[in-house]
Amino acid sequence: MRAHLRGDTAYSEFSQRLFVLGEARLPSDDIRMASIESVCTVVETASQLVNCVFPKLESNFRNMEWLSQRAILAHRNRTVDAINDELLQQIPCEERVYKSIDRTRDPEDVVDYPIELLNSLQPLGLPPHVLNLKAGFPIMLLLARPALRWLLTCRVQE
């Protein structure tokens, strides 16, 4: 296994726990319900999850190695946005607000939809109309040009 090859005991222990889960050898109750607490930490709120995965973020947010060992996956974009907003609030830097352009050069080109409605839409692959960032907060830029389809990780400079 990859965890064994890395030589890290934490990776090895976690992969072993996943193996035990897959083999249905976890401790269970009378109705054969597996005890998930033996594999992971169970939390009740998104805030608890953020604090469990990113403890002391305010002092570690500039440590790329520390950050690269953590991730929260979610199946809905609005959940991801809420988690990102909560993480952003923990960064002790000044917040900057960036807005997309919502007007045209020629007033004749204006469509029959209110600007507020258009600004509230969040099409896939496009950032929101209002983007809140802090210096040092990690962001991921996706380049859409066909020759440069690769992922670039960067930070906003102070």
Coordinates of N, CA and C in Angstrom, one line a residue:
M1 N 0.8 -1.2 0.0 CA 0.0 0.0 0.0 C 0.9 1.2 0.0
R2 N 0.3 2.3 -0.5 CA 1.0 3.6 -0.6 C 1.4 4.1 0.8
A3 N 0.5 3.9 1.8 CA 0.8 4.4 3.1 C 2.0 3.6 3.7
H4 N 2.1 2.4 3.4 CA 3.3 1.6 3.9 C 4.6 2.1 3.2
L5 N 4.5 2.4 1.9 CA 5.7 2.8 1.2 C 6.2 4.2 1.7
R6 N 5.3 5.0 2.2 CA 5.8 6.3 2.7 C 6.5 6.2 4.0
G7 N 6.2 5.1 4.8 CA 6.9 5.0 6.0 C 6.3 5.8 7.2
D8 N 5.2 6.4 7.0 CA 4.5 7.2 8.0 C 3.6 6.3 8.8
T9 N 3.7 6.3 10.1 CA 2.9 5.4 10.9 C 1.4 5.8 10.9
A10 N 1.2 7.1 10.8 CA -0.2 7.6 10.8 C -0.9 7.1 9.5
Y11 N -0.2 7.2 8.4 CA -0.8 6.7 7.1 C -1.1 5.2 7.2
S12 N -0.1 4.5 7.8 CA -0.2 3.0 7.9 C -1.4 2.6 8.8
E13 N -1.5 3.3 10.0 CA -2.6 3.0 10.9 C -4.0 3.3 10.2
F14 N -4.1 4.4 9.5 CA -5.3 4.8 8.9 C -5.7 3.7 7.8
S15 N -4.7 3.4 7.0 CA -5.0 2.4 6.0 C -5.4 1.0 6.6
Q16 N -4.8 0.7 7.7 CA -5.2 -0.6 8.4 C -6.6 -0.5 8.9
R17 N -7.0 0.7 9.5 CA -8.4 0.8 9.9 C -9.4 0.7 8.8
L18 N -9.0 1.3 7.6 CA -9.9 1.2 6.4 C -10.0 -0.2 6.0
F19 N -8.9 -1.0 6.0 CA -8.9 -2.4 5.7 C -9.8 -3.2 6.6
V20 N -9.7 -2.9 7.9 CA -10.6 -3.6 8.8 C -12.1 -3.2 8.6
L21 N -12.4 -2.0 8.2 CA -13.7 -1.6 7.9 C -14.2 -2.3 6.6
G22 N -13.3 -2.4 5.6 CA -13.7 -3.1 4.4 C -13.9 -4.6 4.6
E23 N -13.2 -5.2 5.5 CA -13.4 -6.6 5.8 C -14.5 -6.9 6.8
A24 N -15.2 -5.8 7.2 CA -16.4 -5.9 8.1 C -15.9 -6.5 9.5
R25 N -14.7 -6.1 9.9 CA -14.2 -6.6 11.2 C -14.2 -5.5 12.3
L26 N -15.0 -4.4 12.0 CA -15.1 -3.3 13.1 C -15.9 -3.8 14.2
P27 N -15.7 -3.3 15.4 CA -16.6 -3.6 16.5 C -18.1 -3.2 16.1
S28 N -19.0 -4.0 16.5 CA -20.4 -3.7 16.1 C -21.3 -3.9 17.3
D29 N -22.6 -3.4 17.2 CA -23.5 -3.6 18.2 C -24.4 -4.8 17.9
D30 N -25.5 -5.0 18.6 CA -26.3 -6.2 18.5 C -27.0 -6.3 17.1
I31 N -27.2 -5.2 16.4 CA -27.8 -5.3 15.1 C -26.8 -5.2 14.0
R32 N -25.6 -5.5 14.3 CA -24.5 -5.5 13.3 C -24.2 -4.1 12.6
M33 N -24.4 -3.1 13.4 CA -24.0 -1.7 13.0 C -22.6 -1.5 13.4
A34 N -21.7 -1.1 12.4 CA -20.3 -0.9 12.7 C -20.1 0.4 13.5
S35 N -19.2 0.4 14.4 CA -18.8 1.5 15.2 C -17.9 2.4 14.4
I36 N -18.4 3.4 13.8 CA -17.6 4.3 12.9 C -16.6 5.1 13.7
E37 N -16.9 5.3 15.0 CA -16.0 6.1 15.9 C -14.6 5.5 15.9
S38 N -14.5 4.2 15.7 CA -13.1 3.6 15.7 C -12.3 3.9 14.4
V39 N -13.0 4.4 13.4 CA -12.3 4.8 12.2 C -12.0 6.3 12.0
C40 N -13.0 7.1 12.6 CA -12.9 8.5 12.4 C -13.4 9.3 13.5
T41 N -13.3 10.6 13.5 CA -13.9 11.4 14.5 C -15.2 11.9 14.1
V42 N -16.2 11.7 14.9 CA -17.6 12.1 14.5 C -17.9 13.4 15.1
V43 N -18.4 14.4 14.3 CA -18.7 15.7 14.7 C -20.2 16.0 14.4
E44 N -20.8 17.0 15.0 CA -22.2 17.3 14.8 C -22.4 18.5 14.0
T45 N -21.5 19.4 13.9 CA -21.7 20.6 13.1 C -20.5 20.9 12.2
A46 N -20.7 21.7 11.2 CA -19.6 22.1 10.3 C -18.5 22.8 11.0
S47 N -18.9 23.6 12.0 CA -17.8 24.3 12.8 C -16.9 23.4 13.5
Q48 N -17.5 22.3 14.1 CA -16.7 21.3 14.8 C -15.8 20.6 13.8
L49 N -16.3 20.3 12.6 CA -15.5 19.7 11.5 C -14.3 20.6 11.2
V50 N -14.6 21.9 10.9 CA -13.5 22.8 10.6 C -12.5 22.8 11.7
N51 N -12.9 22.9 12.9 CA -11.9 23.0 14.1 C -11.2 21.7 14.3
C52 N -11.8 20.6 13.9 CA -11.1 19.3 14.0 C -10.1 19.1 12.9
V53 N -10.4 19.5 11.7 CA -9.5 19.3 10.6 C -8.4 20.4 10.5
F54 N -8.8 21.6 10.9 CA -7.9 22.8 10.8 C -7.7 23.4 12.2
P55 N -7.1 22.6 13.2 CA -7.0 23.2 14.5 C -5.9 24.3 14.5
K56 N -6.1 25.4 15.2 CA -5.2 26.5 15.2 C -4.8 27.1 13.8
L57 N -5.8 27.2 13.0 CA -5.6 27.7 11.6 C -5.0 29.1 11.6
E58 N -5.4 29.9 12.6 CA -4.9 31.3 12.6 C -3.4 31.4 12.7
S59 N -2.8 30.4 13.3 CA -1.3 30.4 13.4 C -0.6 29.5 12.4
N60 N -1.4 28.7 11.7 CA -0.8 27.7 10.7 C -1.1 28.0 9.3
F61 N -1.9 29.0 9.0 CA -2.4 29.2 7.6 C -1.3 29.5 6.6
R62 N -0.1 29.9 7.0 CA 1.0 30.2 6.1 C 1.9 28.9 5.9
N63 N 1.6 27.9 6.6 CA 2.4 26.7 6.6 C 1.8 25.7 5.5
M64 N 2.4 25.7 4.3 CA 1.9 25.0 3.2 C 1.9 23.4 3.5
E65 N 3.0 23.0 4.1 CA 3.0 21.5 4.5 C 1.9 21.1 5.4
W66 N 1.6 22.0 6.4 CA 0.5 21.7 7.3 C -0.8 21.7 6.6
L67 N -1.0 22.7 5.7 CA -2.3 22.8 5.0 C -2.4 21.6 4.0
S68 N -1.3 21.2 3.4 CA -1.4 20.1 2.4 C -1.8 18.8 3.0
Q69 N -1.7 18.7 4.3 CA -2.1 17.4 5.0 C -3.6 17.4 5.4
R70 N -4.3 18.4 5.0 CA -5.7 18.6 5.4 C -6.6 18.9 4.3
A71 N -7.8 18.3 4.4 CA -8.9 18.6 3.3 C -10.2 18.3 3.9
I72 N -11.2 19.0 3.4 CA -12.6 18.7 3.7 C -13.3 18.6 2.4
L73 N -13.9 17.5 2.1 CA -14.6 17.2 0.9 C -16.1 17.4 1.2
A74 N -16.8 18.0 0.2 CA -18.3 18.1 0.4 C -18.9 17.9 -1.0
H75 N -20.2 17.4 -1.0 CA -20.8 17.1 -2.3 C -21.7 18.2 -2.8
R76 N -21.8 19.3 -2.1 CA -22.6 20.5 -2.6 C -21.7 21.7 -2.6
N77 N -21.8 22.5 -3.6 CA -21.0 23.8 -3.7 C -21.4 24.7 -2.6
R78 N -22.6 24.8 -2.2 CA -23.0 25.7 -1.1 C -22.4 25.3 0.2
T79 N -22.2 24.0 0.4 CA -21.5 23.5 1.6 C -20.1 23.9 1.6
V80 N -19.4 23.8 0.4 CA -18.0 24.2 0.3 C -17.9 25.7 0.5
D81 N -18.8 26.5 0.0 CA -18.8 27.9 0.2 C -18.9 28.3 1.7
A82 N -19.8 27.6 2.4 CA -20.0 27.9 3.8 C -18.7 27.5 4.6
I83 N -18.1 26.4 4.3 CA -16.9 26.0 5.0 C -15.8 27.0 4.6
N84 N -15.6 27.3 3.4 CA -14.6 28.3 3.0 C -14.8 29.6 3.7
D85 N -16.0 30.1 3.8 CA -16.3 31.4 4.5 C -15.9 31.3 6.0
E86 N -16.2 30.1 6.6 CA -15.8 29.9 8.0 C -14.3 29.9 8.2
L87 N -13.6 29.2 7.3 CA -12.1 29.2 7.3 C -11.6 30.6 7.1
L88 N -12.1 31.4 6.2 CA -11.7 32.7 5.9 C -11.8 33.6 7.1
Q89 N -12.8 33.4 7.9 CA -13.0 34.3 9.1 C -12.0 34.0 10.1
Q90 N -11.3 32.9 10.1 CA -10.3 32.5 11.1 C -8.9 33.1 10.8
I91 N -8.8 33.6 9.5 CA -7.5 34.1 9.1 C -7.3 35.5 9.7
P92 N -6.3 35.8 10.4 CA -6.2 37.2 11.1 C -5.5 38.2 10.1
C93 N -6.1 38.4 9.0 CA -5.7 39.4 8.0 C -6.8 40.3 7.6
E94 N -6.5 41.4 7.0 CA -7.6 42.3 6.4 C -8.2 41.6 5.2
E95 N -9.5 41.6 5.2 CA -10.3 41.0 4.1 C -10.4 42.0 3.0
R96 N -10.3 41.6 1.8 CA -10.5 42.4 0.6 C -11.6 41.9 -0.2
V97 N -12.4 42.7 -0.7 CA -13.6 42.3 -1.5 C -13.4 42.7 -3.0
Y98 N -13.5 41.7 -3.8 CA -13.4 42.0 -5.3 C -14.7 41.7 -5.9
K99 N -15.1 42.6 -6.8 CA -16.4 42.4 -7.5 C -16.2 42.3 -9.0
S100 N -17.0 41.4 -9.7 CA -16.9 41.3 -11.1 C -17.5 42.6 -11.8
I101 N -17.2 42.8 -13.0 CA -17.8 43.9 -13.8 C -19.2 43.5 -14.2
D102 N -20.1 44.4 -13.9 CA -21.5 44.1 -14.2 C -22.2 45.2 -15.0
R103 N -21.4 45.7 -15.9 CA -22.0 46.7 -16.8 C -21.3 46.6 -18.2
T104 N -21.9 47.1 -19.2 CA -21.4 47.1 -20.6 C -20.9 48.4 -21.0
R105 N -20.1 48.5 -22.0 CA -19.7 49.8 -22.6 C -20.8 50.5 -23.2
D106 N -21.6 49.8 -23.9 CA -22.8 50.4 -24.6 C -24.1 50.1 -23.9
P107 N -24.8 51.1 -23.5 CA -26.1 50.9 -22.8 C -27.1 50.1 -23.6
E108 N -26.9 50.1 -24.9 CA -27.8 49.3 -25.8 C -27.7 47.8 -25.6
D109 N -26.5 47.4 -25.1 CA -26.2 46.0 -24.9 C -26.8 45.4 -23.7
V110 N -27.4 46.2 -22.8 CA -28.0 45.7 -21.6 C -29.2 44.8 -21.9
V111 N -29.2 43.7 -21.2 CA -30.3 42.7 -21.4 C -31.5 43.1 -20.5
D112 N -32.5 42.4 -20.7 CA -33.8 42.7 -19.9 C -33.9 42.1 -18.6
Y113 N -32.7 41.7 -18.0 CA -32.7 41.1 -16.7 C -32.1 42.1 -15.7
P114 N -32.6 42.1 -14.5 CA -32.0 43.0 -13.5 C -30.6 42.6 -13.2
I115 N -29.7 43.6 -13.0 CA -28.3 43.4 -12.7 C -28.2 42.5 -11.4
E116 N -29.1 42.8 -10.4 CA -29.1 42.0 -9.2 C -29.3 40.5 -9.4
L117 N -30.2 40.2 -10.3 CA -30.4 38.8 -10.6 C -29.2 38.2 -11.2
L118 N -28.6 38.8 -12.2 CA -27.4 38.3 -12.9 C -26.3 38.1 -11.9
N119 N -26.1 39.1 -11.0 CA -25.0 39.0 -10.0 C -25.2 37.9 -9.0
S120 N -26.5 37.5 -8.8 CA -26.7 36.4 -7.8 C -26.5 35.0 -8.4
L121 N -26.4 34.9 -9.7 CA -26.2 33.6 -10.3 C -24.7 33.1 -10.1
Q122 N -24.5 31.8 -10.0 CA -23.2 31.3 -9.9 C -23.0 30.1 -10.8
P123 N -22.7 30.5 -12.1 CA -22.5 29.4 -13.1 C -21.3 28.6 -12.8
L124 N -21.3 27.3 -13.1 CA -20.2 26.4 -12.9 C -19.0 27.0 -13.6
G125 N -17.8 26.9 -13.0 CA -16.6 27.3 -13.6 C -16.3 28.8 -13.5
L126 N -17.2 29.6 -12.9 CA -17.0 31.0 -12.8 C -17.0 31.4 -11.3
P127 N -16.1 32.3 -10.9 CA -16.2 32.8 -9.5 C -17.4 33.6 -9.2
P128 N -17.8 33.7 -8.0 CA -19.0 34.5 -7.6 C -18.8 36.0 -8.0
H129 N -19.9 36.7 -8.0 CA -19.8 38.2 -8.4 C -19.0 38.9 -7.3
V130 N -19.2 38.6 -6.0 CA -18.4 39.2 -4.9 C -17.5 38.1 -4.4
L131 N -16.2 38.4 -4.5 CA -15.1 37.4 -4.0 C -14.4 38.0 -2.8
N132 N -14.4 37.4 -1.7 CA -13.8 37.8 -0.5 C -12.5 37.1 -0.3
L133 N -11.3 37.8 -0.2 CA -10.0 37.1 0.0 C -9.3 37.8 1.1
K134 N -8.3 37.1 1.7 CA -7.4 37.7 2.6 C -6.0 37.3 2.2
A135 N -5.0 38.2 2.5 CA -3.6 37.9 2.2 C -3.2 36.7 2.9
G136 N -2.6 35.8 2.1 CA -2.1 34.5 2.7 C -3.1 33.4 2.7
F137 N -4.3 33.6 2.4 CA -5.4 32.6 2.3 C -5.2 31.8 1.0
P138 N -5.0 30.5 1.0 CA -4.8 29.7 -0.2 C -6.0 29.8 -1.1
I139 N -5.7 29.9 -2.4 CA -6.8 29.9 -3.4 C -6.2 29.0 -4.5
M140 N -7.2 28.5 -5.3 CA -6.8 27.6 -6.5 C -7.3 28.3 -7.7
L141 N -6.4 28.5 -8.7 CA -6.8 29.1 -9.9 C -6.9 28.0 -11.0
L142 N -8.0 28.0 -11.7 CA -8.1 27.1 -12.8 C -8.0 27.9 -14.1
L143 N -7.0 27.5 -14.9 CA -6.8 28.2 -16.2 C -7.6 27.5 -17.2
A144 N -8.5 28.2 -17.9 CA -9.4 27.6 -18.9 C -8.8 27.6 -20.3
R145 N -7.7 28.2 -20.6 CA -7.1 28.2 -21.9 C -6.7 26.8 -22.3
P146 N -7.1 26.3 -23.4 CA -6.8 24.9 -23.8 C -5.3 24.5 -23.7
A147 N -4.4 25.4 -24.0 CA -3.0 25.0 -23.9 C -2.5 25.0 -22.5
L148 N -3.2 25.6 -21.6 CA -2.8 25.7 -20.2 C -3.7 25.1 -19.2
R149 N -4.3 24.0 -19.5 CA -5.3 23.3 -18.6 C -4.6 22.6 -17.5
W150 N -4.2 23.3 -16.6 CA -3.6 22.7 -15.4 C -3.9 23.5 -14.2
L151 N -3.7 22.9 -13.1 CA -4.1 23.6 -11.8 C -2.9 24.3 -11.2
L152 N -3.2 25.6 -10.8 CA -2.1 26.4 -10.3 C -2.6 26.8 -8.9
T153 N -1.8 26.6 -7.9 CA -2.1 26.9 -6.5 C -1.2 28.2 -6.2
C154 N -1.9 29.2 -5.6 CA -1.1 30.4 -5.3 C -1.7 31.0 -4.1
R155 N -1.1 32.1 -3.6 CA -1.6 32.9 -2.5 C -1.7 34.3 -2.9
V156 N -2.6 35.0 -2.2 CA -2.7 36.5 -2.4 C -1.6 37.1 -1.6
Q157 N -0.9 38.0 -2.2 CA 0.3 38.6 -1.5 C -0.2 39.8 -0.7
E158 N 0.5 40.0 0.4 CA 0.1 41.1 1.3 C 0.6 42.4 0.7

